[in-house]
Short mmCIF file of C-alpha atoms in Angstrom, two decimals:
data_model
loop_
_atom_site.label_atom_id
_atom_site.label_comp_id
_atom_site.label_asym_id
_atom_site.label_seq_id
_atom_site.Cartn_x
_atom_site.Cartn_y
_atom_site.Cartn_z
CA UNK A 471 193.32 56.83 28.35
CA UNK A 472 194.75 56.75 32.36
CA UNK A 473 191.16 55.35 33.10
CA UNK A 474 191.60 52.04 34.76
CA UNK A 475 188.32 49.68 34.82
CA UNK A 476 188.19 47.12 37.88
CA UNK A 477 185.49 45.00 37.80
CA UNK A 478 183.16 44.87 41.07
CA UNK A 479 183.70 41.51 41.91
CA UNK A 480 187.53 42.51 42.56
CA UNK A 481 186.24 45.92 44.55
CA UNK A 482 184.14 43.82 46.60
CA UNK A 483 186.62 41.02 47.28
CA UNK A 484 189.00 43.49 48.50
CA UNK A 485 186.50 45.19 50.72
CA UNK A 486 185.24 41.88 52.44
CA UNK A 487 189.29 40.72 52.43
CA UNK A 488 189.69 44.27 54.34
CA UNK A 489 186.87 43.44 56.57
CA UNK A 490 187.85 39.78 57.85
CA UNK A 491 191.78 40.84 58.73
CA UNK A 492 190.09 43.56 60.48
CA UNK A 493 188.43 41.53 62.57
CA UNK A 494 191.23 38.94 62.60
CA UNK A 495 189.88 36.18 60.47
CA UNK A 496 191.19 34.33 57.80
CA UNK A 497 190.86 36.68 54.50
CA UNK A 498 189.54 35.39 51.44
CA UNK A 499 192.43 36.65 49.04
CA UNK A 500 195.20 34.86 48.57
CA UNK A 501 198.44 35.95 50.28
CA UNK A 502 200.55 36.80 47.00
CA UNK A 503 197.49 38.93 46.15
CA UNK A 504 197.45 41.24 49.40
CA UNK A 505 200.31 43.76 50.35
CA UNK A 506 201.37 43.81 54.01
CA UNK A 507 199.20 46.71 56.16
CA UNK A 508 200.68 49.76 57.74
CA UNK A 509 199.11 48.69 61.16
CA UNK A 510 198.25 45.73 63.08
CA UNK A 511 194.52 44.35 62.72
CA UNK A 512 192.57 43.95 65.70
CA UNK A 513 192.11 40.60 67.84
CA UNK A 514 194.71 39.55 65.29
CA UNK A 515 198.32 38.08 66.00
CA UNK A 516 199.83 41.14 65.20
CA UNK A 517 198.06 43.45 67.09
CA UNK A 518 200.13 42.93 70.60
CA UNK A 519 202.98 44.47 68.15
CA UNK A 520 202.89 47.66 68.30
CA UNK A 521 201.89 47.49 71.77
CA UNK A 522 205.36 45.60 72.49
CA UNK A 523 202.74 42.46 74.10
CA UNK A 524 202.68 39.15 72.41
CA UNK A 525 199.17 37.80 70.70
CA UNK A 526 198.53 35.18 73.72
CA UNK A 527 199.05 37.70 76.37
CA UNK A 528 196.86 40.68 74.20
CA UNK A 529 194.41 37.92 73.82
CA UNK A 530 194.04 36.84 77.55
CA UNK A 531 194.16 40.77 78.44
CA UNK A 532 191.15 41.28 76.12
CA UNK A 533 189.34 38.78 77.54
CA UNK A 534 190.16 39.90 81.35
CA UNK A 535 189.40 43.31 80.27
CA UNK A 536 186.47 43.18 77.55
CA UNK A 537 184.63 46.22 79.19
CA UNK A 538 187.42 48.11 78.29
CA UNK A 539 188.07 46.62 74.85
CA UNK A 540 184.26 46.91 73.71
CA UNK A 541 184.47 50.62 75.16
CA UNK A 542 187.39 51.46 73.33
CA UNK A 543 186.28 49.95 70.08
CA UNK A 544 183.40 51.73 70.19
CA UNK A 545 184.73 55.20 70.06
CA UNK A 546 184.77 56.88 66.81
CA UNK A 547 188.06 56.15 64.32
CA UNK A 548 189.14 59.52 64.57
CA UNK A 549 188.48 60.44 68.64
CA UNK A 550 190.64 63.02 69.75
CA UNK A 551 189.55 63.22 73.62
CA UNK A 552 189.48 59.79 75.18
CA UNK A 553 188.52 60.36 79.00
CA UNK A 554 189.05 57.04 80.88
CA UNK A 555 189.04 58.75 84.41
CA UNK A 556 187.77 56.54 87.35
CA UNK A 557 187.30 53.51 85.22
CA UNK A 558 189.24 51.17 87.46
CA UNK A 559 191.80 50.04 84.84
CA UNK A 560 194.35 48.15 85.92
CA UNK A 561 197.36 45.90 84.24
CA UNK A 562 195.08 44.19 81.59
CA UNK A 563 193.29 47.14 80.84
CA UNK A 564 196.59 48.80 80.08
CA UNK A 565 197.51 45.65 77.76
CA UNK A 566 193.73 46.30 75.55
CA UNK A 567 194.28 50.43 75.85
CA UNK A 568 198.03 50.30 74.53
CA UNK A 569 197.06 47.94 71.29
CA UNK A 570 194.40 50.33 70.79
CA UNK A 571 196.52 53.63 71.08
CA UNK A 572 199.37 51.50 68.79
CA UNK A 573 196.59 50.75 66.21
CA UNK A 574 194.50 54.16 66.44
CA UNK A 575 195.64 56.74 68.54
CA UNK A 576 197.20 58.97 65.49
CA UNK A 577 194.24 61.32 66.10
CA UNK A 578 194.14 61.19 69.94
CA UNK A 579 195.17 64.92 71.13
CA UNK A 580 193.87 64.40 74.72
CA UNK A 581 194.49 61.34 76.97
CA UNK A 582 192.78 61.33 80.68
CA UNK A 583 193.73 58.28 82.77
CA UNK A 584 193.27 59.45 86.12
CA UNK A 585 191.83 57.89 89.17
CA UNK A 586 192.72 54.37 88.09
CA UNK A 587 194.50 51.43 89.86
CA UNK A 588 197.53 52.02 86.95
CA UNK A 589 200.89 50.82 88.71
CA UNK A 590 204.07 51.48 86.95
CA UNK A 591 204.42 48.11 84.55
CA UNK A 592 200.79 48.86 83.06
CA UNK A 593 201.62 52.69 82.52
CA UNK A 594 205.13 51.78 81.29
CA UNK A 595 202.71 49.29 78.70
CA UNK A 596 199.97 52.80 77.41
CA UNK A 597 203.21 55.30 77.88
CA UNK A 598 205.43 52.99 75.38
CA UNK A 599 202.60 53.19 73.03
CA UNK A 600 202.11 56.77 72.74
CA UNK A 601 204.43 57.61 69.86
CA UNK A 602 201.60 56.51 68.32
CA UNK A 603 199.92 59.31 68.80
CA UNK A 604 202.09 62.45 67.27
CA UNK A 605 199.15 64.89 67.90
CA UNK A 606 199.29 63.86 71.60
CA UNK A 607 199.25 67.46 73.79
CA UNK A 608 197.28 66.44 77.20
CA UNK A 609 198.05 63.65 79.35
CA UNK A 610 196.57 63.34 82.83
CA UNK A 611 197.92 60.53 85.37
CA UNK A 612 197.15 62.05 88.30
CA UNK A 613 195.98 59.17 91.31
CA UNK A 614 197.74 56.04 90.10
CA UNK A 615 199.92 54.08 91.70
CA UNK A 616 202.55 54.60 89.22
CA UNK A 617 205.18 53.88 92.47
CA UNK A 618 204.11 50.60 92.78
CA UNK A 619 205.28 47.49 91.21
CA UNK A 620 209.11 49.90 90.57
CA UNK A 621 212.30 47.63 90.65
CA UNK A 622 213.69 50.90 91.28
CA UNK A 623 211.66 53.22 93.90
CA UNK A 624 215.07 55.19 94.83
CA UNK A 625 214.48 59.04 94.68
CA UNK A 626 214.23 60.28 91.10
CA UNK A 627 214.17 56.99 89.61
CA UNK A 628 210.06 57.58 88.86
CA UNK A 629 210.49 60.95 87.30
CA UNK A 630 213.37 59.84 85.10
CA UNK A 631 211.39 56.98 83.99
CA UNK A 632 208.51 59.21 83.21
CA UNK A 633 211.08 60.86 81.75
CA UNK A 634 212.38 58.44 79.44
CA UNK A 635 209.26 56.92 78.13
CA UNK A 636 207.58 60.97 77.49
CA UNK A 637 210.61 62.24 75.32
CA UNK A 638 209.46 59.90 72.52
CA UNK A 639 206.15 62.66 72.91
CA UNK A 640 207.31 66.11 71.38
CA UNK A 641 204.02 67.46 70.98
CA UNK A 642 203.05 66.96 75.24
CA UNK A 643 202.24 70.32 76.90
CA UNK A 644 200.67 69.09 79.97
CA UNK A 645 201.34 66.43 82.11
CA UNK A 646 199.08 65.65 85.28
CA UNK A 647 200.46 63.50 87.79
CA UNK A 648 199.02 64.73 90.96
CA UNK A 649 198.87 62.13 93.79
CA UNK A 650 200.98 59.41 91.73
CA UNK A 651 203.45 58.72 94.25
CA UNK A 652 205.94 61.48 92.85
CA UNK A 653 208.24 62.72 95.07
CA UNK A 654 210.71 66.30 95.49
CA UNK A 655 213.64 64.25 94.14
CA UNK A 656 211.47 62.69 90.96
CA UNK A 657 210.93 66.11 89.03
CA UNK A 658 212.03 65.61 86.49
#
């Protein structure tokens, strides 16, 4: 009694239904069969979601930036150190790394970003996606351009903004944003 027997063929459809969203094909269960999943699947529509980018533009980006992609698929699910220093990332880089962080950065304790060609709308696009990552401690910015591309570049509108968009982080202890175009009146 409590023992529930499900016949292989169902295990098996489930696992290859599992495996095609994953990869953003068409699944092989019918809809009223599946229940909606926690996160977006990758390459799929819904995976420019939780990066706040819509599935055209994610698409494009991945193609523009499939070094970056391929590298970031790559990494194991649970990585807690992702070091992308001096990989000359820029805006569609930023589009592929925030749908990754948004779909699996929950294990991600360390994030090192510096020496890239990051302006301000592409680090606005990896910083919004961060919640994503509640075990999130370490974030290093240091030598981006994060001052270029501002509508605002009056002093201590770049620290505020850093500001804004890192409160959504509790668990950040250190921040490094050497040589990012920071000035005295941006501390924040």
């Amino acid at each position: 009694e409590g023992t529930y027997l499900i016949p292989e063929s169902l295990i098996l459809q489930a696992y290859q239904h599992h495996a095609l969203v994953r990869l953003g094909q068409v699944s092989n269960v019918a809809p009223h069969k599946t229940r909606p999943r926690k996160g977006p699947a990758v390459g799929a529509g819904g995976g420019g979601g939780g990066a706040g980018v819509d599935p055209e533009s994610l698409k494009r980006a991945i193609a523009a930036a499939s070094r970056t992609h391929r590298w970031l698929e790559g990494l194991p699910t649970q990585a807690e150190r992702i070091s992308m220093s001096g990989m000359q990332m820029g805006r569609e880089d930023a589009v592929v790394l925030a749908d990754w962080l948004a779909r699996r950065g929950r294990a991600v304790v360390e994030l090192d970003l510096r020496c890239n060609s990051l302006d301000r709308p592409g680090m606005e696009l990896v910083l919004r996606a961060l919640p994503n990552c509640p075990k999130l401690a370490g974030l290093a910015l240091a030598e981006n351009p994060l001052a270029m591309g501002a509508a605002d570049s009056s002093s201590g509108a770049l620290g505020a903004w850093l500001g804004e968009l890192l409160v959504a982080v509790p668990k950040l202890e250190k921040l490094g944003l050497a040589s990012c175009g920071l000035e005295d009146g941006d501390m924040l």
